[in-house]
Amino acid sequence: GDKAFAQFLTDEIKEEKKIQKHKSLPKVSGGWELEVHGTEAKLVRKIAGEKITVTFNINNSIPPSAEDEPQEEQKPDEQEPELTSTPNFVVEVIKEDTKQTLVLDCHYPEDEIGQEGEEESDIFTIREVSFQPTGEADWKDTNYTLNTDSLDWALYDHLMDFLADRGVDNTFADELIELSTALEHQEYIRFLEDLKSFVKCQ
């Protein structure tokens, strides 16, 4: 059984490498620096006395809908639908002269992606906003967290503009999807390779 499994994995790795779009990770425009630790990625940018970091994790970032459809209906020459990774991401804005960090929890709403109908609708939304003490690893549940569900839309628009002024806009969100998808695929191939050597190990 293990031999067949290893052979299957070898073929699968070959296939995945064939369809791999990016041999190296795509860059995000606007002078963001990328740090990757396993499945977590962090983009950092400094502007005028502020440090902006955007953190996301590729785990569970592929929406489930792609896998639910029955596979039988595929015509043989059809490519599998491309999986796109749309991770939640956290934007932290740190002003260097204060001890506080403004934290904005953003995500890609599932129904928005790929809808072209509305003009200029944002492809990501802000879910929660809070202040956290700068430099502390653990965020406190005791800090007030603003949920945007019941938020005055004018305030929400200002928050979106605030992000856009710091380079977190639709273009950025598109490039983040591209980066995250490439990263996810790279990690998937690495996982298959690890699995193969694990299975072959006697």
PDB file of C-alpha atoms in Angstrom, residues 83-159:
ATOM      1  CA  LEU A  83      -8.080  27.369  -6.119  1.00  0.00           C
ATOM      2  CA  THR A  84      -7.664  30.836  -4.750  1.00  0.00           C
ATOM      3  CA  SER A  85      -6.479  31.596  -1.273  1.00  0.00           C
ATOM      4  CA  THR A  86      -8.371  34.463   0.372  1.00  0.00           C
ATOM      5  CA  PRO A  87      -7.058  34.625   3.930  1.00  0.00           C
ATOM      6  CA  ASN A  88      -8.319  36.902   6.657  1.00  0.00           C
ATOM      7  CA  PHE A  89      -5.657  39.487   7.298  1.00  0.00           C
ATOM      8  CA  VAL A  90      -4.857  41.766  10.199  1.00  0.00           C
ATOM      9  CA  VAL A  91      -3.584  45.280   9.611  1.00  0.00           C
ATOM     10  CA  GLU A  92      -1.672  46.919  12.443  1.00  0.00           C
ATOM     11  CA  VAL A  93      -0.888  50.608  12.305  1.00  0.00           C
ATOM     12  CA  ILE A  94       1.777  51.571  14.801  1.00  0.00           C
ATOM     13  CA  LYS A  95       2.471  55.247  15.354  1.00  0.00           C
ATOM     14  CA  GLU A  96       6.009  55.531  16.568  1.00  0.00           C
ATOM     15  CA  ASP A  97       5.314  58.206  19.162  1.00  0.00           C
ATOM     16  CA  THR A  98       2.459  56.413  20.929  1.00  0.00           C
ATOM     17  CA  LYS A  99       2.364  53.167  22.786  1.00  0.00           C
ATOM     18  CA  GLN A 100      -0.773  52.064  20.982  1.00  0.00           C
ATOM     19  CA  THR A 101      -1.407  50.046  17.883  1.00  0.00           C
ATOM     20  CA  LEU A 102      -4.599  50.316  15.880  1.00  0.00           C
ATOM     21  CA  VAL A 103      -5.572  46.823  14.806  1.00  0.00           C
ATOM     22  CA  LEU A 104      -7.998  46.226  11.950  1.00  0.00           C
ATOM     23  CA  ASP A 105      -9.205  42.725  11.304  1.00  0.00           C
ATOM     24  CA  CYS A 106     -10.062  42.378   7.605  1.00  0.00           C
ATOM     25  CA  HIS A 107     -11.457  39.604   5.497  1.00  0.00           C
ATOM     26  CA  TYR A 108     -12.652  38.798   1.997  1.00  0.00           C
ATOM     27  CA  PRO A 109     -16.407  38.287   2.033  1.00  0.00           C
ATOM     28  CA  GLU A 110     -17.202  35.051   0.203  1.00  0.00           C
ATOM     29  CA  ASP A 111     -20.025  36.475  -1.874  1.00  0.00           C
ATOM     30  CA  GLU A 112     -18.063  39.494  -3.088  1.00  0.00           C
ATOM     31  CA  ILE A 113     -15.282  37.690  -4.860  1.00  0.00           C
ATOM     32  CA  GLY A 114     -15.660  37.596  -8.597  1.00  0.00           C
ATOM     33  CA  GLN A 115     -18.719  39.821  -8.664  1.00  0.00           C
ATOM     34  CA  GLU A 116     -18.109  42.480 -11.247  1.00  0.00           C
ATOM     35  CA  GLY A 117     -21.552  44.048 -11.221  1.00  0.00           C
ATOM     36  CA  GLU A 118     -21.078  46.795  -8.697  1.00  0.00           C
ATOM     37  CA  GLU A 119     -18.759  49.589  -9.574  1.00  0.00           C
ATOM     38  CA  GLU A 120     -15.822  50.123  -7.280  1.00  0.00           C
ATOM     39  CA  SER A 121     -17.031  47.898  -4.495  1.00  0.00           C
ATOM     40  CA  ASP A 122     -14.296  46.947  -2.071  1.00  0.00           C
ATOM     41  CA  ILE A 123     -13.059  43.411  -2.343  1.00  0.00           C
ATOM     42  CA  PHE A 124     -12.308  43.221   1.357  1.00  0.00           C
ATOM     43  CA  THR A 125     -14.124  44.393   4.441  1.00  0.00           C
ATOM     44  CA  ILE A 126     -13.065  45.451   7.925  1.00  0.00           C
ATOM     45  CA  ARG A 127     -14.592  43.165  10.532  1.00  0.00           C
ATOM     46  CA  GLU A 128     -13.212  44.452  13.805  1.00  0.00           C
ATOM     47  CA  VAL A 129     -11.144  47.356  15.037  1.00  0.00           C
ATOM     48  CA  SER A 130      -9.363  47.681  18.371  1.00  0.00           C
ATOM     49  CA  PHE A 131      -6.419  49.329  20.075  1.00  0.00           C
ATOM     50  CA  GLN A 132      -3.729  47.069  21.450  1.00  0.00           C
ATOM     51  CA  PRO A 133      -0.633  47.958  23.447  1.00  0.00           C
ATOM     52  CA  THR A 134       2.329  48.125  21.080  1.00  0.00           C
ATOM     53  CA  GLY A 135       4.837  45.301  21.311  1.00  0.00           C
ATOM     54  CA  GLU A 136       2.763  42.930  23.419  1.00  0.00           C
ATOM     55  CA  ALA A 137       2.513  39.485  21.955  1.00  0.00           C
ATOM     56  CA  ASP A 138      -0.863  38.646  23.434  1.00  0.00           C
ATOM     57  CA  TRP A 139      -3.799  40.856  22.771  1.00  0.00           C
ATOM     58  CA  LYS A 140      -6.094  41.524  25.642  1.00  0.00           C
ATOM     59  CA  ASP A 141      -9.722  40.525  25.557  1.00  0.00           C
ATOM     60  CA  THR A 142     -10.343  43.370  27.952  1.00  0.00           C
ATOM     61  CA  ASN A 143      -9.599  45.964  25.285  1.00  0.00           C
ATOM     62  CA  TYR A 144     -12.689  47.333  23.594  1.00  0.00           C
ATOM     63  CA  THR A 145     -13.221  45.785  20.179  1.00  0.00           C
ATOM     64  CA  LEU A 146     -15.431  47.551  17.706  1.00  0.00           C
ATOM     65  CA  ASN A 147     -17.445  45.219  15.527  1.00  0.00           C
ATOM     66  CA  THR A 148     -18.251  46.844  12.193  1.00  0.00           C
ATOM     67  CA  ASP A 149     -21.633  45.095  11.729  1.00  0.00           C
ATOM     68  CA  SER A 150     -23.492  47.882  13.461  1.00  0.00           C
ATOM     69  CA  LEU A 151     -21.169  50.705  12.519  1.00  0.00           C
ATOM     70  CA  ASP A 152     -22.144  54.091  11.138  1.00  0.00           C
ATOM     71  CA  TRP A 153     -21.293  53.794   7.424  1.00  0.00           C
ATOM     72  CA  ALA A 154     -19.557  57.193   7.362  1.00  0.00           C
ATOM     73  CA  LEU A 155     -17.169  56.061  10.084  1.00  0.00           C
ATOM     74  CA  TYR A 156     -16.631  52.796   8.218  1.00  0.00           C
ATOM     75  CA  ASP A 157     -15.812  54.709   5.011  1.00  0.00           C
ATOM     76  CA  HIS A 158     -13.279  56.807   6.891  1.00  0.00           C
ATOM     77  CA  LEU A 159     -11.648  53.652   8.230  1.00  0.00           C
TER      78      LEU A 159
END
